N, CA, C and O of each residue as an XYZ file, in Angstrom:
864
protein
N       0.856     -1.195      0.000
C       0.000      0.000      0.000
C       0.895      1.250      0.000
O       1.821      1.354      0.804
N       0.617      2.176     -0.889
C       1.471      3.344     -1.034
C       1.191      4.364      0.060
O       0.080      4.463      0.581
N       2.229      5.112      0.386
C       2.126      6.148      1.412
C       1.567      7.419      0.782
O       2.193      7.955     -0.133
N       0.399      7.934      1.236
C      -0.192      9.136      0.624
C       0.682     10.372      0.779
O       0.666     11.248     -0.086
N       1.439     10.458      1.858
C       2.306     11.622      2.061
C       3.429     11.628      1.035
O       3.742     12.660      0.442
N       4.040     10.437      0.830
C       5.107     10.331     -0.171
C       4.572     10.618     -1.563
O       5.245     11.271     -2.361
N       3.365     10.138     -1.868
C       2.772     10.384     -3.180
C       2.518     11.883     -3.401
O       2.751     12.408     -4.490
N       2.042     12.554     -2.363
C       1.786     13.995     -2.480
C       3.087     14.757     -2.712
O       3.140     15.670     -3.536
N       4.142     14.376     -1.978
C       5.442     15.027     -2.169
C       5.962     14.787     -3.585
O       6.536     15.683     -4.204
N       5.754     13.569     -4.091
C       6.206     13.240     -5.440
C       5.472     14.081     -6.478
O       6.087     14.576     -7.422
N       4.159     14.245     -6.310
C       3.387     15.058     -7.257
C       3.834     16.517     -7.214
O       3.887     17.194     -8.241
N       4.156     16.994     -5.999
C       4.613     18.374     -5.867
C       5.932     18.561     -6.587
O       6.143     19.576     -7.251
N       6.828     17.580     -6.459
C       8.139     17.654     -7.096
C       7.998     17.636     -8.622
O       8.701     18.362     -9.325
N       7.080     16.799     -9.127
C       6.903     16.680    -10.566
C       6.263     17.933    -11.163
O       6.542     18.281    -12.310
N       5.405     18.615    -10.392
C       4.719     19.789    -10.919
C       5.570     21.048    -10.841
O       5.254     22.051    -11.481
N       6.653     21.004    -10.059
C       7.479     22.202     -9.886
C       8.098     22.664    -11.207
O       7.993     23.850    -11.517
N       8.732     21.807    -11.997
C       9.259     22.272    -13.285
C       8.180     22.860    -14.183
O       8.442     23.807    -14.925
N       6.975     22.312    -14.125
C       5.892     22.847    -14.945
C       5.540     24.261    -14.506
O       5.308     25.132    -15.344
N       5.498     24.494    -13.196
C       5.184     25.829    -12.702
C       6.263     26.831    -13.122
O       5.967     27.971    -13.478
N       7.508     26.383    -13.072
C       8.608     27.264    -13.480
C       8.501     27.589    -14.965
O       8.696     28.737    -15.364
N       8.195     26.597    -15.780
C       8.038     26.818    -17.216
C       6.912     27.801    -17.493
O       7.061     28.707    -18.313
N       5.782     27.625    -16.810
C       4.641     28.535    -16.991
C       5.021     29.947    -16.545
O       4.653     30.929    -17.190
N       5.756     30.041    -15.439
C       6.154     31.363    -14.929
C       7.024     32.094    -15.943
O       6.836     33.287    -16.181
N       7.978     31.380    -16.542
C       8.856     32.022    -17.527
C       8.110     32.336    -18.824
O       8.411     33.332    -19.481
N       7.152     31.508    -19.192
C       6.343     31.800    -20.372
C       5.528     33.074    -20.149
O       5.446     33.927    -21.034
N       4.929     33.198    -18.973
C       4.167     34.408    -18.653
C       5.088     35.630    -18.596
O       4.713     36.717    -19.033
N       6.293     35.444    -18.055
C       7.260     36.538    -18.005
C       7.617     36.999    -19.414
O       7.698     38.198    -19.682
N       7.829     36.042    -20.308
C       8.149     36.370    -21.706
C       7.009     37.137    -22.364
O       7.239     38.155    -23.017
N       5.783     36.653    -22.195
C       4.633     37.306    -22.815
C       4.428     38.710    -22.259
O       4.133     39.645    -23.004
N       4.586     38.849    -20.951
C       4.436     40.156    -20.303
C       5.484     41.138    -20.830
O       5.154     42.261    -21.210
N       6.738     40.710    -20.851
C       7.819     41.602    -21.279
C       7.706     41.943    -22.758
O       7.840     43.106    -23.139
N       7.460     40.938    -23.593
C       7.404     41.167    -25.036
C       6.260     42.098    -25.409
O       6.440     43.010    -26.216
N       5.083     41.873    -24.827
C       3.933     42.713    -25.178
C       4.135     44.146    -24.704
O       3.799     45.089    -25.421
N       4.676     44.315    -23.510
C       4.878     45.689    -22.992
C       5.945     46.427    -23.790
O       5.794     47.617    -24.065
N       7.014     45.745    -24.161
C       8.086     46.388    -24.918
C       7.653     46.708    -26.348
O       8.015     47.753    -26.890
N       6.877     45.807    -26.957
C       6.364     46.090    -28.298
C       5.436     47.299    -28.280
O       5.466     48.133    -29.185
N       4.615     47.382    -27.244
C       3.732     48.536    -27.114
C       4.545     49.819    -26.977
O       4.213     50.840    -27.577
N       5.604     49.760    -26.189
C       6.437     50.942    -25.986
C       7.102     51.385    -27.283
O       7.133     52.579    -27.582
N       7.633     50.446    -28.056
C       8.282     50.805    -29.319
C       7.286     51.394    -30.308
O       7.651     52.224    -31.141
N       6.021     50.964    -30.217
C       5.017     51.422    -31.173
C       4.493     52.816    -30.840
O       4.228     53.606    -31.746
N       4.341     53.129    -29.546
C       3.667     54.383    -29.183
C       4.637     55.542    -28.971
O       4.208     56.696    -28.968
N       5.926     55.271    -28.795
C       6.856     56.384    -28.611
C       6.938     57.216    -29.888
O       7.091     56.656    -30.973
N       6.840     58.532    -29.779
C       6.996     59.381    -30.964
C       8.392     59.208    -31.578
O       9.305     58.729    -30.905
N       8.562     59.590    -32.833
C       9.868     59.412    -33.479
C      10.979     60.169    -32.756
O      10.851     61.347    -32.420
N      12.070     59.446    -32.532
C      13.260     60.000    -31.882
C      12.946     60.542    -30.492
O      13.512     61.545    -30.057
N      12.036     59.861    -29.808
C      11.625     60.302    -28.472
C      12.606     59.849    -27.406
O      12.661     60.436    -26.324
N      13.371     58.827    -27.693
C      14.220     58.251    -26.659
C      15.530     58.988    -26.494
O      16.567     58.523    -26.966
N      15.498     60.136    -25.826
C      16.718     60.882    -25.476
C      17.509     61.241    -26.737
O      17.063     62.082    -27.518
N      18.679     60.618    -26.951
C      19.528     60.916    -28.112
C      19.321     59.884    -29.230
O      20.265     59.534    -29.938
N      18.116     59.416    -29.378
C      17.830     58.341    -30.334
C      18.200     58.732    -31.763
O      18.691     57.897    -32.523
N      17.970     59.985    -32.134
C      18.262     60.386    -33.504
C      19.747     60.231    -33.821
O      20.101     59.870    -34.944
N      20.612     60.495    -32.860
C      22.049     60.384    -33.103
C      22.479     58.923    -33.238
O      23.378     58.600    -34.015
N      21.824     58.042    -32.469
C      22.073     56.607    -32.668
C      21.599     56.189    -34.055
O      22.293     55.450    -34.754
N      20.413     56.663    -34.457
C      19.894     56.343    -35.791
C      20.808     56.877    -36.875
O      20.971     56.244    -37.918
N      21.407     58.039    -36.639
C      22.324     58.615    -37.618
C      23.548     57.719    -37.818
O      23.995     57.512    -38.946
N      24.078     57.198    -36.728
C      25.238     56.303    -36.875
C      24.831     54.993    -37.536
O      25.570     54.462    -38.365
N      23.673     54.469    -37.181
C      23.195     53.242    -37.813
C      22.995     53.443    -39.315
O      23.341     52.572    -40.114
N      22.441     54.580    -39.691
C      22.217     54.874    -41.101
C      23.543     55.008    -41.841
O      23.681     54.545    -42.973
N      24.511     55.642    -41.197
C      25.848     55.774    -41.788
C      26.458     54.397    -42.043
O      26.991     54.137    -43.122
N      26.377     53.521    -41.046
C      26.940     52.168    -41.187
C      26.228     51.406    -42.299
O      26.868     50.691    -43.070
N      24.897     51.556    -42.387
C      24.139     50.880    -43.442
C      24.585     51.338    -44.826
O      24.642     50.536    -45.758
N      24.900     52.626    -44.964
C      25.270     53.174    -46.273
C      26.736     52.950    -46.609
O      27.076     52.604    -47.741
N      27.602     53.148    -45.621
C      29.048     53.128    -45.892
C      29.703     51.785    -45.586
O      30.856     51.560    -45.956
N      28.976     50.890    -44.914
C      29.496     49.559    -44.549
C      30.714     49.648    -43.640
O      31.589     48.783    -43.678
N      30.767     50.682    -42.836
C      31.828     50.842    -41.837
C      31.330     51.812    -40.780
O      30.312     52.484    -40.951
N      32.076     51.867    -39.681
C      31.723     52.815    -38.626
C      32.468     54.127    -38.816
O      33.598     54.126    -39.304
N      31.857     55.248    -38.439
C      32.512     56.543    -38.639
C      33.557     56.829    -37.574
O      33.534     56.254    -36.486
N      34.471     57.725    -37.907
C      35.411     58.231    -36.923
C      34.746     59.285    -36.060
O      33.735     59.868    -36.450
N      35.313     59.531    -34.888
C      34.677     60.454    -33.944
C      34.678     61.893    -34.445
O      33.836     62.685    -34.022
N      35.600     62.251    -35.335
C      35.648     63.621    -35.863
C      35.152     63.693    -37.302
O      35.194     64.752    -37.930
N      34.697     62.596    -37.805
C      34.240     62.532    -39.197
C      32.787     62.990    -39.299
O      31.967     62.659    -38.442
N      32.472     63.744    -40.336
C      31.078     64.105    -40.590
C      30.303     62.838    -40.910
O      30.661     62.106    -41.833
N      29.233     62.573    -40.145
C      28.544     61.294    -40.327
C      27.048     61.353    -40.081
O      26.394     60.310    -40.090
N      26.477     62.541    -39.861
C      25.025     62.655    -39.684
C      24.390     62.843    -41.059
O      24.639     63.857    -41.713
N      23.569     61.882    -41.516
C      22.976     61.977    -42.856
C      22.117     63.221    -43.013
O      21.565     63.749    -42.047
N      22.022     63.673    -44.253
C      21.314     64.923    -44.529
C      19.838     64.857    -44.135
O      19.289     65.844    -43.646
N      19.180     63.690    -44.344
C      17.747     63.622    -44.033
C      17.486     63.665    -42.532
O      16.432     64.130    -42.099
N      18.439     63.184    -41.737
C      18.281     63.271    -40.285
C      18.663     64.653    -39.768
O      18.118     65.120    -38.768
N      19.588     65.298    -40.443
C      19.908     66.675    -40.073
C      18.697     67.571    -40.297
O      18.461     68.496    -39.520
N      17.930     67.311    -41.345
C      16.719     68.095    -41.584
C      15.704     67.896    -40.458
O      14.990     68.827    -40.083
N      15.646     66.662    -39.917
C      14.775     66.434    -38.756
C      15.248     67.254    -37.563
O      14.435     67.844    -36.852
N      16.554     67.293    -37.342
C      17.108     68.084    -36.243
C      16.820     69.572    -36.430
O      16.592     70.298    -35.462
N      16.833     70.014    -37.682
C      16.616     71.436    -37.970
C      15.142     71.823    -37.949
O      14.808     72.999    -38.092
N      14.254     70.836    -37.772
C      12.832     71.141    -37.727
C      12.192     71.331    -39.080
O      11.156     71.988    -39.187
N      12.788     70.767    -40.120
C      12.212     70.865    -41.466
C      10.826     70.216    -41.462
O      10.706     69.043    -41.108
N       9.775     70.954    -41.849
C       8.418     70.382    -41.826
C       8.230     69.231    -42.809
O       7.248     68.496    -42.708
N       9.141     69.062    -43.748
C       9.038     67.958    -44.690
C       9.746     66.699    -44.233
O       9.801     65.723    -44.981
N      10.288     66.693    -43.026
C      11.019     65.542    -42.487
C      10.321     65.005    -41.245
O       9.488     65.679    -40.639
N      10.677     63.780    -40.883
C      10.116     63.180    -39.666
C      10.577     64.005    -38.470
O      11.782     64.172    -38.286
N       9.669     64.527    -37.651
C      10.060     65.437    -36.568
C      10.807     64.727    -35.446
O      10.576     63.552    -35.161
N      11.698     65.470    -34.827
C      12.510     64.960    -33.725
C      11.856     65.357    -32.406
O      11.910     66.518    -32.001
N      11.240     64.384    -31.742
C      10.507     64.667    -30.507
C      11.422     65.228    -29.431
O      11.018     66.128    -28.694
N      12.637     64.723    -29.324
C      13.525     65.156    -28.242
C      13.933     66.615    -28.404
O      14.212     67.293    -27.416
N      13.970     67.105    -29.646
C      14.280     68.517    -29.875
C      13.067     69.393    -29.626
O      13.179     70.467    -29.035
N      11.894     68.930    -30.082
C      10.676     69.737    -29.947
C      10.194     69.817    -28.508
O       9.761     70.878    -28.057
N      10.264     68.704    -27.780
C       9.862     68.700    -26.382
C       8.429     69.169    -26.190
O       7.493     68.561    -26.710
N       8.259     70.252    -25.441
C       6.922     70.757    -25.119
C       6.192     71.294    -26.347
O       4.975     71.479    -26.313
N       6.924     71.545    -27.427
C       6.294     72.071    -28.648
C       5.728     70.953    -29.530
O       5.190     71.224    -30.603
N       5.847     69.690    -29.079
C       5.386     68.562    -29.883
C       3.895     68.649    -30.237
O       3.558     68.449    -31.404
N       2.975     68.940    -29.284
C       1.552     69.032    -29.660
C       1.294     70.078    -30.749
O       0.483     69.863    -31.650
N       1.989     71.204    -30.652
C       1.812     72.248    -31.662
C       2.301     71.764    -33.028
O       1.680     72.039    -34.054
N       3.417     71.042    -33.025
C       3.960     70.520    -34.290
C       2.991     69.526    -34.924
O       2.809     69.534    -36.141
N       2.375     68.683    -34.124
C       1.433     67.688    -34.637
C       0.198     68.367    -35.223
O      -0.327     67.933    -36.248
N      -0.263     69.434    -34.569
C      -1.450     70.137    -35.056
C      -1.173     70.951    -36.318
O      -2.042     71.085    -37.178
N       0.038     71.490    -36.424
C       0.320     72.442    -37.497
C       0.808     71.799    -38.791
O       0.701     72.410    -39.854
N       1.342     70.580    -38.724
C       1.899     69.951    -39.927
C       1.748     68.445    -39.815
O       1.703     67.910    -38.707
N       1.669     67.757    -40.935
C       1.510     66.297    -40.893
C       2.779     65.597    -40.414
O       3.888     66.094    -40.611
N       2.602     64.448    -39.790
C       3.732     63.592    -39.429
C       3.960     62.644    -40.603
O       3.147     61.753    -40.851
N       5.042     62.828    -41.309
C       5.261     62.110    -42.563
C       5.827     60.720    -42.276
O       7.036     60.500    -42.333
N       4.924     59.790    -41.967
C       5.359     58.447    -41.597
C       5.971     57.689    -42.770
O       6.780     56.785    -42.561
N       5.603     58.040    -43.991
C       6.111     57.333    -45.164
C       7.164     58.141    -45.911
O       7.337     57.991    -47.121
N       7.861     58.995    -45.177
C       8.909     59.811    -45.774
C      10.082     58.921    -46.181
O      10.746     58.373    -45.301
N      10.370     58.751    -47.489
C      11.407     57.803    -47.902
C      12.810     58.283    -47.542
O      13.104     59.478    -47.572
N      13.662     57.327    -47.204
C      15.078     57.627    -47.004
C      15.729     57.707    -48.379
O      15.580     56.778    -49.173
N      16.447     58.786    -48.689
C      17.058     58.897    -50.016
C      18.084     57.798    -50.256
O      18.727     57.314    -49.324
N      18.225     57.413    -51.520
C      19.204     56.376    -51.882
C      20.621     56.817    -51.525
O      21.451     56.009    -51.110
N      20.878     58.103    -51.694
C      22.186     58.667    -51.329
C      21.968     59.616    -50.158
O      21.313     60.648    -50.308
N      22.511     59.275    -48.999
C      22.251     60.063    -47.794
C      23.335     61.119    -47.556
O      23.281     61.852    -46.569
N      24.294     61.196    -48.438
C      25.273     62.272    -48.360
C      24.644     63.559    -48.891
O      23.643     63.513    -49.606
N      25.224     64.698    -48.547
C      26.408     64.909    -47.714
C      26.096     64.773    -46.233
O      24.972     65.025    -45.797
N      27.090     64.375    -45.472
C      26.941     64.298    -44.033
C      27.211     65.674    -43.435
O      28.148     66.370    -43.827
N      26.370     66.045    -42.483
C      26.377     67.444    -42.050
C      27.385     67.762    -40.949
O      27.954     68.853    -40.921
N      27.603     66.820    -40.051
C      28.431     67.131    -38.879
C      28.926     65.837    -38.243
O      28.363     64.772    -38.495
N      29.973     65.913    -37.421
C      30.382     64.729    -36.648
C      29.274     64.319    -35.683
O      28.466     65.139    -35.248
N      29.262     63.040    -35.366
C      28.244     62.476    -34.474
C      28.942     62.018    -33.195
O      29.827     61.164    -33.232
N      28.535     62.595    -32.067
C      29.207     62.229    -30.814
C      28.988     60.769    -30.436
O      29.722     60.237    -29.603
N      27.975     60.096    -31.041
C      27.787     58.669    -30.782
C      28.868     57.826    -31.455
O      28.957     56.623    -31.208
N      29.688     58.445    -32.303
C      30.771     57.696    -32.956
C      31.820     57.221    -31.966
O      32.632     56.357    -32.296
N      31.817     57.774    -30.751
C      32.788     57.333    -29.744
C      32.379     56.005    -29.097
O      33.174     55.402    -28.375
N      31.153     55.547    -29.348
C      30.667     54.309    -28.743
C      31.323     53.087    -29.395
O      31.742     53.163    -30.550
N      31.422     51.952    -28.671
C      31.926     50.715    -29.286
C      31.103     50.325    -30.504
O      29.922     50.662    -30.593
N      31.716     49.623    -31.435
C      31.119     49.408    -32.758
C      30.196     48.198    -32.861
O      29.454     48.091    -33.837
N      30.215     47.288    -31.896
C      29.511     46.015    -32.043
C      28.048     46.206    -32.418
O      27.596     45.657    -33.423
N      27.304     46.969    -31.635
C      25.874     47.129    -31.889
C      25.619     47.722    -33.266
O      24.761     47.235    -34.003
N      26.340     48.746    -33.610
C      26.099     49.445    -34.872
C      26.473     48.570    -36.076
O      25.812     48.621    -37.113
N      27.522     47.779    -35.933
C      27.927     46.888    -37.020
C      26.900     45.793    -37.261
O      26.750     45.318    -38.386
N      26.188     45.388    -36.206
C      25.153     44.356    -36.335
C      23.830     44.962    -36.793
O      23.187     44.445    -37.707
N      23.424     46.065    -36.151
C      22.089     46.615    -36.385
C      22.000     47.472    -37.640
O      20.967     47.477    -38.311
N      23.059     48.194    -37.966
C      23.011     49.097    -39.110
C      22.638     48.414    -40.419
O      21.711     48.867    -41.090
N      23.329     47.333    -40.810
C      23.023     46.672    -42.081
C      21.621     46.064    -42.159
O      21.157     45.744    -43.253
N      20.936     45.899    -41.024
C      19.580     45.349    -41.060
C      18.636     46.242    -41.860
O      17.618     45.774    -42.370
N      18.974     47.524    -41.967
C      18.122     48.437    -42.728
C      18.023     48.039    -44.196
O      17.051     48.374    -44.873
N      19.037     47.322    -44.686
C      19.009     46.880    -46.089
C      17.927     45.832    -46.335
O      17.589     45.555    -47.485
N      17.380     45.248    -45.270
C      16.323     44.244    -45.423
C      14.966     44.881    -45.727
O      14.030     44.182    -46.114
N      14.853     46.192    -45.557
C      13.585     46.885    -45.793
C      13.473     47.208    -47.277
O      14.315     47.940    -47.798
N      12.469     46.694    -47.978
C      12.358     46.902    -49.430
C      12.251     48.380    -49.808
O      13.016     48.861    -50.645
N      11.316     49.098    -49.204
C      11.145     50.525    -49.469
C      11.358     51.268    -48.159
O      10.414     51.520    -47.410
N      12.578     51.604    -47.903
C      12.985     52.131    -46.605
C      12.494     53.566    -46.406
O      12.666     54.420    -47.275
N      11.890     53.809    -45.264
C      11.467     55.150    -44.866
C      12.088     55.473    -43.506
O      12.616     54.595    -42.825
N      12.013     56.740    -43.130
C      12.526     57.133    -41.810
C      11.820     56.372    -40.700
O      12.429     56.026    -39.687
N      10.524     56.113    -40.898
C       9.746     55.404    -39.885
C      10.062     53.913    -39.860
O      10.214     53.327    -38.788
N      10.162     53.301    -41.034
C      10.380     51.847    -41.078
C      11.743     51.466    -40.531
O      11.865     50.449    -39.848
N      12.769     52.254    -40.813
C      14.090     51.923    -40.279
C      14.120     52.104    -38.766
O      14.753     51.328    -38.051
N      13.422     53.147    -38.282
C      13.378     53.367    -36.845
C      12.636     52.236    -36.147
O      13.055     51.778    -35.084
N      11.532     51.784    -36.741
C      10.784     50.667    -36.157
C      11.623     49.398    -36.120
O      11.575     48.649    -35.144
N      12.389     49.153    -37.171
C      13.228     47.952    -37.217
C      14.275     47.988    -36.117
O      14.457     47.008    -35.395
N      14.957     49.105    -35.989
C      15.994     49.203    -34.960
C      15.389     49.175    -33.558
O      15.997     48.633    -32.635
N      14.216     49.744    -33.392
C      13.537     49.645    -32.088
C      13.116     48.210    -31.793
O      13.183     47.766    -30.647
N      12.687     47.492    -32.812
C      12.292     46.095    -32.616
C      13.477     45.265    -32.143
O      13.333     44.430    -31.250
N      14.648     45.489    -32.735
C      15.848     44.787    -32.273
C      16.126     45.120    -30.815
O      16.469     44.234    -30.033
N      15.983     46.382    -30.444
C      16.188     46.778    -29.048
C      15.206     46.064    -28.124
O      15.573     45.631    -27.031
N      13.958     45.946    -28.569
C      12.949     45.268    -27.754
C      13.298     43.796    -27.558
O      13.125     43.259    -26.464
N      13.789     43.141    -28.608
C      14.194     41.735    -28.497
C      15.313     41.589    -27.473
O      15.283     40.685    -26.638
N      16.298     42.480    -27.537
C      17.407     42.423    -26.579
C      16.927     42.736    -25.165
O      17.448     42.183    -24.197
N      15.938     43.617    -25.041
C      15.388     43.924    -23.722
C      14.670     42.715    -23.127
O      14.737     42.481    -21.920
N      13.981     41.946    -23.977
C      13.335     40.718    -23.499
C      14.390     39.744    -22.980
O      14.176     39.080    -21.966
N      15.526     39.656    -23.668
C      16.629     38.813    -23.190
C      17.055     39.259    -21.790
O      17.305     38.426    -20.919
N      17.137     40.561    -21.579
C      17.512     41.095    -20.270
C      16.521     40.669    -19.192
O      16.917     40.241    -18.108
N      15.226     40.789    -19.497
C      14.195     40.425    -18.521
C      14.257     38.937    -18.194
O      14.170     38.554    -17.027
N      14.404     38.102    -19.210
C      14.470     36.657    -18.972
C      15.717     36.283    -18.170
O      15.662     35.433    -17.282
N      16.835     36.923    -18.491
C      18.059     36.651    -17.734
C      17.896     37.083    -16.281
O      18.360     36.398    -15.369
N      17.236     38.223    -16.068
C      16.964     38.659    -14.692
C      16.054     37.660    -13.981
O      16.205     37.415    -12.784
N      15.100     37.080    -14.732
C      14.232     36.068    -14.152
C      14.995     34.825    -13.731
O      14.709     34.237    -12.688
N      15.967     34.423    -14.543
C      16.793     33.253    -14.200
C      17.597     33.531    -12.932
O      17.683     32.683    -12.043
N      18.186     34.727    -12.858
C      18.955     35.092    -11.663
C      18.048     35.101    -10.428
O      18.395     34.555     -9.380
N      16.873     35.736    -10.577
C      15.943     35.795     -9.451
C      15.468     34.419     -9.022
O      15.320     34.153     -7.829
N      15.226     33.536     -9.996
C      14.742     32.190     -9.668
C      15.800     31.393     -8.926
O      15.466     30.599     -8.047
N      17.052     31.585     -9.257
C      18.120     30.841     -8.580
C      18.151     31.148     -7.087
O      18.433     30.270     -6.271
N      17.863     32.390     -6.736
C      17.996     32.805     -5.343
C      16.675     32.782     -4.585
O      16.651     32.502     -3.386
N      15.564     33.078     -5.283
C      14.300     33.273     -4.580
C      13.150     32.449     -5.151
O      12.002     32.647     -4.753
N      13.428     31.540     -6.064
C      12.377     30.708     -6.617
C      11.420     31.506     -7.497
O      11.834     32.432     -8.195
N      10.136     31.142     -7.459
C       9.154     31.778     -8.333
C       8.976     33.266     -8.018
O       8.615     34.044     -8.901
N       9.224     33.666     -6.773
C       9.125     35.086     -6.446
C      10.192     35.892     -7.196
O       9.972     37.057     -7.528
N      11.343     35.275     -7.461
C      12.394     35.941     -8.230
C      11.987     36.160     -9.673
O      12.355     37.165    -10.282
N      11.220     35.214    -10.228
C      10.705     35.382    -11.595
C       9.719     36.545    -11.628
O       9.733     37.351    -12.559
N       8.866     36.630    -10.615
C       7.905     37.731    -10.534
C       8.621     39.072    -10.420
O       8.190     40.056    -11.020
N       9.694     39.119     -9.666
C      10.440     40.370     -9.500
C      11.007     40.852    -10.828
O      11.074     42.056    -11.074
N      11.419     39.916    -11.692
C      11.962     40.305    -12.994
C      10.920     41.027    -13.841
O      11.262     41.883    -14.656
N       9.643     40.680    -13.648
C       8.574     41.333    -14.404
C       8.442     42.804    -14.041
O       7.884     43.584    -14.812
N       8.951     43.190    -12.877
C       8.865     44.590    -12.474
C       9.702     45.493    -13.369
O       9.457     46.698    -13.432
N      10.683     44.929    -14.060
C      11.508     45.733    -14.961
C      10.656     46.474    -15.983
O      10.890     47.650    -16.265
N       9.660     45.773    -16.540
C       8.862     46.389    -17.594
C       7.769     47.299    -17.036
O       6.890     47.744    -17.775
N       7.823     47.574    -15.739
C       6.906     48.548    -15.150
C       7.610     49.876    -14.885
O       6.993     50.820    -14.393
N       8.888     49.948    -15.208
C       9.668     51.156    -14.939
C       9.737     52.018    -16.201
O      10.394     51.619    -17.162
N       9.094     53.168    -16.233
C       9.035     53.982    -17.464
C      10.403     54.392    -17.996
O      10.623     54.383    -19.207
N      11.321     54.749    -17.108
C      12.632     55.191    -17.577
C      13.400     54.035    -18.230
O      14.071     54.227    -19.244
N      13.299     52.835    -17.645
C      13.984     51.684    -18.230
C      13.360     51.314    -19.571
O      14.071     50.961    -20.512
N      12.044     51.394    -19.662
C      11.358     51.095    -20.920
C      11.818     52.035    -22.030
O      12.074     51.598    -23.152
N      11.922     53.322    -21.716
C      12.379     54.288    -22.705
C      13.814     53.996    -23.112
O      14.162     54.086    -24.290
N      14.639     53.647    -22.146
C      16.055     53.379    -22.408
C      16.235     52.224    -23.382
O      17.035     52.314    -24.314
N      15.492     51.134    -23.171
C      15.747     49.914    -23.945
C      14.816     49.737    -25.133
O      14.977     48.780    -25.890
N      13.848     50.626    -25.323
C      12.934     50.499    -26.455
C      13.346     51.369    -27.632
O      12.811     51.217    -28.731
N      14.272     52.261    -27.422
C      14.692     53.148    -28.502
C      15.777     52.497    -29.342
O      16.334     51.461    -28.978
N      16.062     53.122    -30.463
C      17.181     52.667    -31.298
C      18.468     53.161    -30.658
O      18.826     54.331    -30.795
N      19.156     52.280    -29.966
C      20.415     52.650    -29.307
C      21.144     51.385    -28.885
O      20.617     50.279    -29.010
N      22.367     51.561    -28.382
C      23.153     50.409    -27.948
C      22.918     50.044    -26.489
O      23.585     49.153    -25.964
N      21.981     50.716    -25.822
C      21.745     50.428    -24.409
C      21.144     49.045    -24.196
O      21.470     48.366    -23.222
N      20.266     48.626    -25.109
C      19.627     47.306    -24.969
C      20.641     46.174    -25.016
O      20.578     45.232    -24.225
N      21.579     46.279    -25.957
C      22.556     45.186    -26.086
C      23.488     45.173    -24.871
O      23.932     44.108    -24.442
N      23.783     46.347    -24.319
C      24.603     46.394    -23.106
C      23.896     45.731    -21.933
O      24.489     44.940    -21.200
N      22.610     46.069    -21.765
C      21.824     45.455    -20.682
C      21.744     43.941    -20.852
O      21.894     43.191    -19.888
N      21.507     43.498    -22.087
C      21.358     42.057    -22.353
C      22.662     41.315    -22.067
O      22.648     40.241    -21.467
N      23.781     41.882    -22.492
C      25.082     41.219    -22.280
C      25.428     41.150    -20.798
O      25.928     40.131    -20.320
N      25.162     42.237    -20.070
C      25.460     42.247    -18.632
C      24.577     41.230    -17.898
O      25.054     40.470    -17.056
N      23.273     41.231    -18.235
C      22.349     40.312    -17.566
C      22.677     38.863    -17.880
O      22.623     38.000    -17.004
N      23.019     38.601    -19.143
C      23.352     37.213    -19.534
C      24.652     36.763    -18.888
O      25.088     35.631    -19.101
């Protein structure tokens, strides 16, 4: 005759991996959906110095190399955004409080095509001092877009950032689970509740890959 206490302990042991799997699946769904939402609703170039990261990525996509720190490398179409040209995708970080007025007074040109030739470059880009790994990987991805626009390239680079941010959340969940069990997995979900962190890792920049590498 089997011992009911031993049987109950055995069932608990067998169900534990399933609970952990479900917890990580829910963590993945929570993080992915929140990060995708963030990348979709943020205005163009809203993430701090996002336009300058996009400028370096665009340079790498066109020139197949990274720029020097004193080399002119900001593409002309992005310089027009910085200058507030109404025919270019507006730069939210420059407009700031004037963003509502800009939206009311002129259209947001979501389908503004990126020119085949993005020269001349207007000025050196201070993001050129950053390590090259992220830009060398992410920049050429723009060539995968059939009809590239300022919006489509930004969405692509933001999507890559979101994927790397999900890696960060999952890695944090693994660390938390090692020390605190399922409560550690729940704590990792708190990352995607922090607005500043969401902005940091949802924009086109090298911050997501740094977070992912450190967490992993």
